[in-house]
Amino acid sequence: MLPFKSLISSSQLTPNIIKSIFSATDSMAERIESEGRIDLLDDKVVALLFFEPSSRTMMSFQSAAQRLKAGMVFAQNASSTSFEKGESLEDLIRMVESYADIIVMRHALPGSAKIAADTSAVPFINAGDGGNEHPTQSLIDAYTIYKEKGRLDNLNIVFGFDSLQSRSIHSLSRLLSQYANNRFTFTGPTELFPSPNMLNELHANGVDCEVRSEVRLHDGYDVAYINRLQEERFEDKALFDKHRRRYRLNRDDVEGSECLILDPLPRIDEISTDVDSLPNAVYFKQASYGVPVRMALLGMLLDKL
Amino acid sequence: MLPFKSLISSSQLTPNIIKSIFSATDSMAERIESEGRIDLLDDKVVALLFFEPSSRTMMSFQSAAQRLKAGMVFAQNASSTSFEKGESLEDLIRMVESYADIIVMRHALPGSAKIAADTSAVPFINAGDGGNEHPTQSLIDAYTIYKEKGRLDNLNIVFGFDSLQSRSIHSLSRLLSQYANNRFTFTGPTELFPSPNMLNELHANGVDCEVRSEVRLHDGYDVAYINRLQEERFEDKALFDKHRRRYRLNRDDVEGSECLILDPLPRIDEISTDVDSLPNAVYFKQASYGVPVRMALLGMLLDKL
Amino acid sequence: MLPFKSLISSSQLTPNIIKSIFSATDSMAERIESEGRIDLLDDKVVALLFFEPSSRTMMSFQSAAQRLKAGMVFAQNASSTSFEKGESLEDLIRMVESYADIIVMRHALPGSAKIAADTSAVPFINAGDGGNEHPTQSLIDAYTIYKEKGRLDNLNIVFGFDSLQSRSIHSLSRLLSQYANNRFTFTGPTELFPSPNMLNELHANGVDCEVRSEVRLHDGYDVAYINRLQEERFEDKALFDKHRRRYRLNRDDVEGSECLILDPLPRIDEISTDVDSLPNAVYFKQASYGVPVRMALLGMLLDKL
């Protein structure tokens, strides 16, 4: 049971709520392992509305729904679901709520998730509304740290390499700022350091923050959360290429340290592939946690867990 | 049980057949309510061939199949299923009939449904063949009136606003012309009044018809069936804009009347959103009836109901 | 049980392995007939990654998975799954392997299936990697001959009409060259005769081969395996049109012979539609065998058969 009907924003995720979701996630992960698929949502239908291409999140939600034996309905595809011209999102949701018991939506428009959740008579999960929020990603990131380190507090965390623009970095750092004694170091090109607003917000939450153009993971860091530089956000392609060559984790940077390496993926070249075989490279494990985390959310929002 | 293997046209829907479909629909609606999903088609596979984008009808059929626990196979997507160049529809159907126990198809070509149904060894449902037929829509429209008014005869019905070109208006008015003592009023721009052929056909069936450029819903009308003006059919965009501003139901037009408002959706601006909260605005309920109506059809054509 | 984890190439299909797959296929076909769908993979999830449009193979795999009650996850669609630019196939597979218990992939790049299978922790089936391999098609072709003729040896087989370029002809002829006393006749336009390399390979396997620009099916042939001329491979469209009119089976060519007619479909105009009703036209039956063959493979690779 969750104290809300719909998950729209990471700001809904307090430590108590996170604890209950992670406990349900543990149970889901064990049951996938032992049973493959379970009957929990056998009497439910999940609508997957992906109005923006997103194979990764889409497939992960599909897998979660199928592992729970839920039925699924899809908007036919991203381009054809440029629904009939002129129809409002509200009208669309009022239609889909009668086709399914819960709605998962990705939409390019920031704020669309709130509109949809407010309209919907059935529970709603935001699977990304433009550059705004993607709360299930933050949950997966935090779950990975929790599983691998056993805690979400007392952590020394590096964020890179685009702390200015990365939605994943914004959300995860805010989520982790709720826990005691975390220290954040933001690294990357100077022009991609976090905004003063963001640093102020984190400081206000009591987090010790610093920004550094270079970081050595062997210096006592617990976690490095790495996100690619997003080419589409650079007007100056030469600058992008320069940064891209420099801001890249190599095997030497990681080997022998106790720092976990996370990446929300896709990986372009921010982490060298020879890092993959090191025990602290947990980004594929992180991707795999998407399924039990989303199963837990679907089950809880439908009052089955 | 139905006296035909495939549903191609609204003309197959006699009052007796409609009665048996509605009785099965009532049962499906109750079972969704109490059980969520039922095992009725657990041993069947439904093929959904949507060769034209149609998120609404597509999702409604998916939901119906999933509520019945049927398996589903999809043509991959509307553009890629511009099947291999040069392959005939007959060959395509002869392939798909071995992948599924029933075929649901939408296709841009008028008449394609008949060709497909004649070819197919398994039952077939026409989910729209171009401007020609869309018989499940008419069933849903009629079911909505039946549920809300308790009858399909003795009704005073307004159709608007494009009676010349709307497939939905053509089909529903024909279907309702089979019942006693219905009176039809067609409203909208003069140039979109029904064709003389259509009026003659309805008169020949004993229906009292009139055309009026303006109608007051408070004047004893039971049902208003409103369909948007379709921009793509107007060559003169200025004319379209003029009509669009004028032919639009506002709250004042509806409030206090006993006239049900139906719309096959999507709604563009033919009905003001402040009408939505009135008790006689039933267009979202109408959309929701699509699921149990299509469940009933799938179950009956597969001899399970 | 199969002696490999993944099916990448027809060259893995030895007579013993083929025999065990066909025995499982027979059982699957019987169970579809009697039960519709079976619980065999009720606890498994199948990923269907089709990065190239392929409605036929895609729908057939979907049907196989649904007849086995497996869950399915799809890459959203062929165009949107031009996965995030720059992500490697290896990374993609390492993600998908945590969403599903087996991966089926079609990809335009020759050799991609090997890369994916080598990366994947879960079993993998190649559903076509460019012009390279499409092993499940060869299995279906061979199964059709086996069901209809009762044997895969001692056969007098015609291949047409593009033995130079057809992946299906290459694979099936190689597969059948493992059986005793088969004789192959390649027919079609002279410039589309098989390459000397291929003929040498078949000779080396002990197969008696000949090439002929014209063939009479009544002359003791057991099987004609016909594949369309592929327009996209002809630079000279006039030449294509000339060949297309000439290389076409008509009813007279087939009627009264005991030669089975196979075609991997789609059929363009290489076989006249008036051949369809002859008892030796088995190409639609051949398409239907795709479902039980693929069910058998899914079941065996997941150690359920």
Short mmCIF file of C-alpha atoms in Angstrom, two decimals, chain A:
data_model
loop_
_atom_site.label_atom_id
_atom_site.label_comp_id
_atom_site.label_asym_id
_atom_site.label_seq_id
_atom_site.Cartn_x
_atom_site.Cartn_y
_atom_site.Cartn_z
CA MET A 1 0.00 0.00 0.00
CA LEU A 2 1.21 3.45 -0.88
CA PRO A 3 -0.15 6.78 0.42
CA PHE A 4 -0.77 8.01 -3.14
CA LYS A 5 -2.76 6.72 -6.10
CA SER A 6 -0.26 7.80 -8.77
CA LEU A 7 3.51 8.18 -8.97
CA ILE A 8 4.33 11.42 -10.78
CA SER A 9 7.47 12.79 -9.16
CA SER A 10 10.50 11.64 -7.17
CA SER A 11 9.46 14.17 -4.55
CA GLN A 12 6.72 11.73 -3.48
CA LEU A 13 9.40 9.21 -2.50
CA THR A 14 10.14 9.72 1.21
CA PRO A 15 12.46 7.34 3.07
CA ASN A 16 9.52 5.42 4.57
CA ILE A 17 7.86 4.97 1.22
CA ILE A 18 11.14 3.98 -0.38
CA LYS A 19 11.65 1.41 2.37
CA SER A 20 8.29 -0.20 1.72
CA ILE A 21 8.84 -0.23 -2.06
CA PHE A 22 12.27 -1.83 -1.63
CA SER A 23 10.86 -4.48 0.66
CA ALA A 24 8.25 -5.33 -2.01
CA THR A 25 11.00 -5.23 -4.66
CA ASP A 26 13.07 -7.78 -2.73
CA SER A 27 10.08 -10.06 -2.64
CA MET A 28 9.40 -9.62 -6.36
CA ALA A 29 13.04 -10.38 -7.22
CA GLU A 30 12.96 -13.58 -5.18
CA ARG A 31 9.73 -14.69 -6.79
CA ILE A 32 11.00 -14.06 -10.35
CA GLU A 33 14.01 -16.18 -9.42
CA SER A 34 11.96 -19.07 -8.02
CA GLU A 35 8.74 -18.92 -10.07
CA GLY A 36 9.49 -17.01 -13.28
CA ARG A 37 6.05 -15.42 -13.41
CA ILE A 38 3.48 -14.97 -10.66
CA ASP A 39 -0.31 -14.58 -10.63
CA LEU A 40 -0.38 -11.32 -8.67
CA LEU A 41 -1.93 -9.16 -11.43
CA ASP A 42 -3.62 -11.96 -13.32
CA ASP A 43 -6.93 -10.08 -13.05
CA LYS A 44 -5.57 -6.68 -14.13
CA VAL A 45 -4.78 -4.90 -17.39
CA VAL A 46 -1.90 -2.41 -17.70
CA ALA A 47 -1.96 0.32 -20.38
CA LEU A 48 1.47 1.24 -21.75
CA LEU A 49 1.31 4.63 -23.47
CA PHE A 50 4.69 5.50 -24.90
CA PHE A 51 4.30 8.64 -26.98
CA GLU A 52 8.05 9.00 -27.25
CA PRO A 53 10.38 6.20 -28.30
CA SER A 54 11.85 4.56 -25.22
CA SER A 55 12.73 0.97 -25.80
CA ARG A 56 14.50 0.56 -22.49
CA THR A 57 11.80 1.80 -20.11
CA MET A 58 9.07 0.34 -22.32
CA MET A 59 10.57 -3.14 -22.34
CA SER A 60 11.24 -3.04 -18.63
CA PHE A 61 7.62 -2.16 -17.85
CA GLN A 62 6.40 -4.82 -20.28
CA SER A 63 8.57 -7.39 -18.55
CA ALA A 64 7.27 -6.30 -15.12
CA ALA A 65 3.65 -6.58 -16.30
CA GLN A 66 4.27 -9.98 -17.92
CA ARG A 67 6.12 -11.38 -14.88
CA LEU A 68 2.98 -10.47 -12.90
CA LYS A 69 0.75 -12.06 -15.59
CA ALA A 70 -1.13 -8.81 -16.15
CA GLY A 71 -2.81 -8.17 -19.48
CA MET A 72 -1.33 -5.31 -21.50
CA VAL A 73 -2.75 -2.80 -23.95
CA PHE A 74 -0.46 -0.64 -26.04
CA ALA A 75 -0.91 2.54 -27.92
CA GLN A 76 -0.16 1.17 -31.35
CA ASN A 77 3.15 2.94 -31.78
CA ALA A 78 4.89 6.16 -31.07
CA SER A 79 4.13 7.81 -34.37
CA SER A 80 0.59 6.57 -34.98
CA THR A 81 -0.26 7.55 -31.43
CA SER A 82 0.19 11.11 -32.29
CA PHE A 83 -3.43 10.52 -31.44
CA GLU A 84 -6.05 12.14 -33.59
CA LYS A 85 -4.99 15.71 -34.17
CA GLY A 86 -6.49 18.06 -31.72
CA GLU A 87 -7.64 15.56 -29.12
CA SER A 88 -6.68 16.62 -25.62
CA LEU A 89 -4.56 14.52 -23.27
CA GLU A 90 -7.46 14.60 -20.80
CA ASP A 91 -9.84 13.05 -23.33
CA LEU A 92 -7.26 10.42 -24.20
CA ILE A 93 -6.81 9.44 -20.55
CA ARG A 94 -10.56 9.30 -19.93
CA MET A 95 -10.75 6.80 -22.77
CA VAL A 96 -7.76 4.69 -21.72
CA GLU A 97 -8.90 4.50 -18.08
CA SER A 98 -11.80 2.36 -19.27
CA TYR A 99 -9.46 -0.01 -21.12
CA ALA A 100 -7.05 -0.72 -18.26
CA ASP A 101 -6.67 -0.83 -14.47
CA ILE A 102 -3.49 1.23 -14.38
CA ILE A 103 -1.79 3.56 -16.87
CA VAL A 104 1.96 3.89 -17.48
CA MET A 105 2.79 6.87 -19.72
CA ARG A 106 5.84 8.43 -21.30
CA HIS A 107 5.22 11.75 -23.00
CA ALA A 108 7.54 14.40 -24.38
CA LEU A 109 5.75 17.28 -22.67
CA PRO A 110 7.00 18.32 -19.21
CA GLY A 111 4.02 18.38 -16.86
CA SER A 112 1.93 15.95 -18.92
CA ALA A 113 2.20 13.30 -16.21
CA LYS A 114 0.52 15.53 -13.64
CA ILE A 115 -2.32 16.38 -16.04
CA ALA A 116 -2.83 12.72 -16.87
CA ALA A 117 -2.70 11.55 -13.24
CA ASP A 118 -5.14 14.26 -12.16
CA THR A 119 -7.57 13.19 -14.90
CA SER A 120 -7.28 9.46 -14.53
CA ALA A 121 -9.77 7.45 -12.47
CA VAL A 122 -7.21 4.63 -12.29
CA PRO A 123 -3.67 4.70 -10.84
CA PHE A 124 -1.00 6.27 -13.04
CA ILE A 125 2.80 5.93 -13.28
CA ASN A 126 4.98 8.57 -14.90
CA ALA A 127 7.52 6.81 -17.11
CA GLY A 128 9.15 10.10 -18.06
CA ASP A 129 7.56 13.42 -18.99
CA GLY A 130 10.13 15.19 -21.13
CA GLY A 131 13.02 16.66 -19.17
CA ASN A 132 10.88 16.90 -16.06
CA GLU A 133 10.58 13.71 -14.00
CA HIS A 134 11.27 9.99 -14.34
CA PRO A 135 10.66 8.74 -10.81
CA THR A 136 10.94 5.00 -11.48
CA GLN A 137 14.51 5.56 -12.75
CA SER A 138 15.47 7.19 -9.44
CA LEU A 139 13.96 4.30 -7.53
CA ILE A 140 15.99 1.81 -9.58
CA ASP A 141 19.17 3.82 -9.05
CA ALA A 142 18.60 4.00 -5.30
CA TYR A 143 17.65 0.32 -5.11
CA THR A 144 20.93 -0.59 -6.79
CA ILE A 145 22.93 1.33 -4.19
CA TYR A 146 20.84 -0.14 -1.39
CA LYS A 147 21.35 -3.71 -2.64
CA GLU A 148 25.06 -3.33 -3.26
CA LYS A 149 26.05 -1.12 -0.30
CA GLY A 150 23.30 -2.09 2.17
CA ARG A 151 22.40 1.54 2.93
CA LEU A 152 21.36 4.88 1.44
CA ASP A 153 23.03 7.06 4.09
CA ASN A 154 26.65 7.74 4.99
CA LEU A 155 27.67 7.60 1.33
CA ASN A 156 30.37 9.46 -0.50
CA ILE A 157 28.98 9.85 -4.03
CA VAL A 158 30.37 11.18 -7.30
CA PHE A 159 27.95 12.39 -9.96
CA GLY A 160 29.15 12.92 -13.55
CA PHE A 161 29.41 14.06 -16.21
CA ASP A 162 26.53 16.42 -16.97
CA SER A 163 25.10 17.51 -13.63
CA LEU A 164 23.61 20.61 -15.19
CA GLN A 165 21.21 18.86 -17.54
CA SER A 166 20.83 15.24 -16.53
CA ARG A 167 17.34 14.51 -15.22
CA SER A 168 18.64 11.29 -13.66
CA ILE A 169 21.31 13.12 -11.65
CA HIS A 170 18.87 15.77 -10.48
CA SER A 171 16.34 13.24 -9.27
CA LEU A 172 18.73 10.81 -7.63
CA SER A 173 20.68 13.50 -5.80
CA ARG A 174 17.44 14.99 -4.46
CA LEU A 175 16.20 11.59 -3.38
CA LEU A 176 19.48 10.77 -1.60
CA SER A 177 19.59 14.19 0.07
CA GLN A 178 16.85 12.92 2.39
CA TYR A 179 19.28 10.47 4.05
CA ALA A 180 21.81 11.39 6.73
CA ASN A 181 25.50 12.04 6.18
CA ASN A 182 25.73 11.78 2.41
CA ARG A 183 28.43 13.75 0.63
CA PHE A 184 28.08 14.63 -3.08
CA THR A 185 30.86 15.49 -5.51
CA PHE A 186 29.80 16.70 -8.95
CA THR A 187 32.38 16.24 -11.70
CA GLY A 188 32.56 16.91 -15.42
CA PRO A 189 33.23 19.90 -17.68
CA THR A 190 33.02 23.15 -15.73
CA GLU A 191 30.16 24.39 -17.89
CA LEU A 192 28.12 21.28 -16.92
CA PHE A 193 28.45 21.72 -13.16
CA PRO A 194 25.09 21.81 -11.33
CA SER A 195 23.21 25.09 -11.20
CA PRO A 196 23.61 27.30 -8.10
CA ASN A 197 19.90 26.69 -7.41
CA MET A 198 20.41 22.98 -7.25
CA LEU A 199 23.48 23.26 -5.03
CA ASN A 200 21.56 25.59 -2.71
CA GLU A 201 18.67 23.15 -2.52
CA LEU A 202 20.98 20.27 -1.63
CA HIS A 203 22.84 22.37 0.94
CA ALA A 204 19.50 23.37 2.45
CA ASN A 205 18.78 19.65 2.88
CA GLY A 206 22.02 19.36 4.83
CA VAL A 207 24.11 17.67 2.15
CA ASP A 208 27.80 18.43 1.92
CA CYS A 209 28.39 19.19 -1.81
CA GLU A 210 31.45 19.97 -3.86
CA VAL A 211 32.19 20.44 -7.55
CA ARG A 212 35.51 19.28 -9.08
CA SER A 213 36.67 19.09 -12.65
CA GLU A 214 38.59 15.93 -11.80
CA VAL A 215 38.02 13.12 -9.31
CA ARG A 216 39.98 9.98 -8.31
CA LEU A 217 37.58 7.15 -7.51
CA HIS A 218 40.17 5.48 -5.28
CA ASP A 219 39.93 8.39 -2.83
CA GLY A 220 37.27 6.81 -0.65
CA TYR A 221 34.25 7.18 -2.89
CA ASP A 222 31.43 4.68 -2.39
CA VAL A 223 29.43 5.29 -5.54
CA ALA A 224 30.00 6.92 -8.93
CA TYR A 225 26.79 7.71 -10.78
CA ILE A 226 27.79 8.32 -14.40
CA ASN A 227 25.55 9.58 -17.16
CA ARG A 228 26.64 10.18 -20.75
CA LEU A 229 27.15 13.64 -22.17
CA GLN A 230 24.13 14.16 -24.37
CA GLU A 231 25.34 15.17 -27.82
CA GLU A 232 21.98 16.68 -28.77
CA ARG A 233 22.42 19.30 -26.05
CA PHE A 234 25.71 20.67 -27.38
CA GLU A 235 25.56 23.33 -30.04
CA ASP A 236 29.34 23.27 -30.37
CA LYS A 237 30.14 19.77 -31.63
CA ALA A 238 33.89 20.32 -31.31
CA LEU A 239 33.45 21.05 -27.63
CA PHE A 240 31.31 17.94 -27.24
CA ASP A 241 34.03 15.82 -28.86
CA LYS A 242 36.68 17.28 -26.62
CA HIS A 243 34.70 16.62 -23.44
CA ARG A 244 33.69 13.21 -24.61
CA ARG A 245 37.28 12.06 -24.99
CA ARG A 246 38.24 13.41 -21.59
CA TYR A 247 35.23 12.45 -19.46
CA ARG A 248 35.37 8.74 -19.75
CA LEU A 249 36.02 6.10 -17.09
CA ASN A 250 38.77 3.67 -17.98
CA ARG A 251 39.69 0.41 -16.28
CA ASP A 252 42.57 2.09 -14.42
CA ASP A 253 40.21 4.66 -12.96
CA VAL A 254 38.04 1.94 -11.43
CA GLU A 255 40.10 -1.21 -10.78
CA GLY A 256 41.08 -1.72 -7.15
CA SER A 257 38.73 0.95 -5.83
CA GLU A 258 35.66 0.06 -3.77
CA CYS A 259 33.57 2.55 -5.67
CA LEU A 260 30.42 1.13 -7.30
CA ILE A 261 29.92 2.29 -10.89
CA LEU A 262 26.31 3.05 -11.87
CA ASP A 263 25.02 4.30 -15.23
CA PRO A 264 21.35 4.64 -16.16
CA LEU A 265 22.32 3.55 -19.71
CA PRO A 266 22.47 3.67 -22.66
CA ARG A 267 26.23 3.84 -22.38
CA ILE A 268 27.83 5.64 -25.28
CA ASP A 269 31.48 6.06 -24.40
CA GLU A 270 31.43 7.52 -20.89
CA ILE A 271 32.59 4.13 -19.54
CA SER A 272 35.12 2.00 -21.36
CA THR A 273 33.88 -1.54 -22.07
CA ASP A 274 36.91 -3.02 -20.30
CA VAL A 275 35.37 -1.77 -17.04
CA ASP A 276 32.37 -4.12 -17.54
CA SER A 277 34.07 -7.20 -16.11
CA LEU A 278 35.13 -5.52 -12.84
CA PRO A 279 33.07 -6.50 -9.79
CA ASN A 280 32.17 -2.88 -9.01
CA ALA A 281 30.66 -2.27 -12.47
CA VAL A 282 27.00 -2.71 -11.59
CA TYR A 283 25.24 -0.87 -14.43
CA PHE A 284 23.80 -3.98 -16.09
CA LYS A 285 22.66 -5.25 -12.69
CA GLN A 286 21.09 -1.80 -12.23
CA ALA A 287 19.17 -2.24 -15.51
CA SER A 288 17.98 -5.66 -14.36
CA TYR A 289 16.58 -4.19 -11.12
CA GLY A 290 14.13 -2.19 -13.25
CA VAL A 291 11.88 -5.22 -13.54
CA PRO A 292 11.32 -6.04 -9.82
CA VAL A 293 11.12 -2.34 -8.88
CA ARG A 294 8.39 -1.78 -11.48
CA MET A 295 6.62 -5.00 -10.46
CA ALA A 296 6.58 -3.74 -6.87
CA LEU A 297 5.11 -0.39 -7.95
CA LEU A 298 2.43 -1.97 -10.16
CA GLY A 299 1.50 -4.37 -7.37
CA MET A 300 1.40 -1.69 -4.67
CA LEU A 301 -0.55 0.88 -6.69
CA LEU A 302 -3.10 -1.83 -7.46
CA ASP A 303 -3.33 -2.68 -3.74
CA LYS A 304 -1.99 -6.18 -4.16
CA LEU A 305 1.19 -5.70 -2.11
#
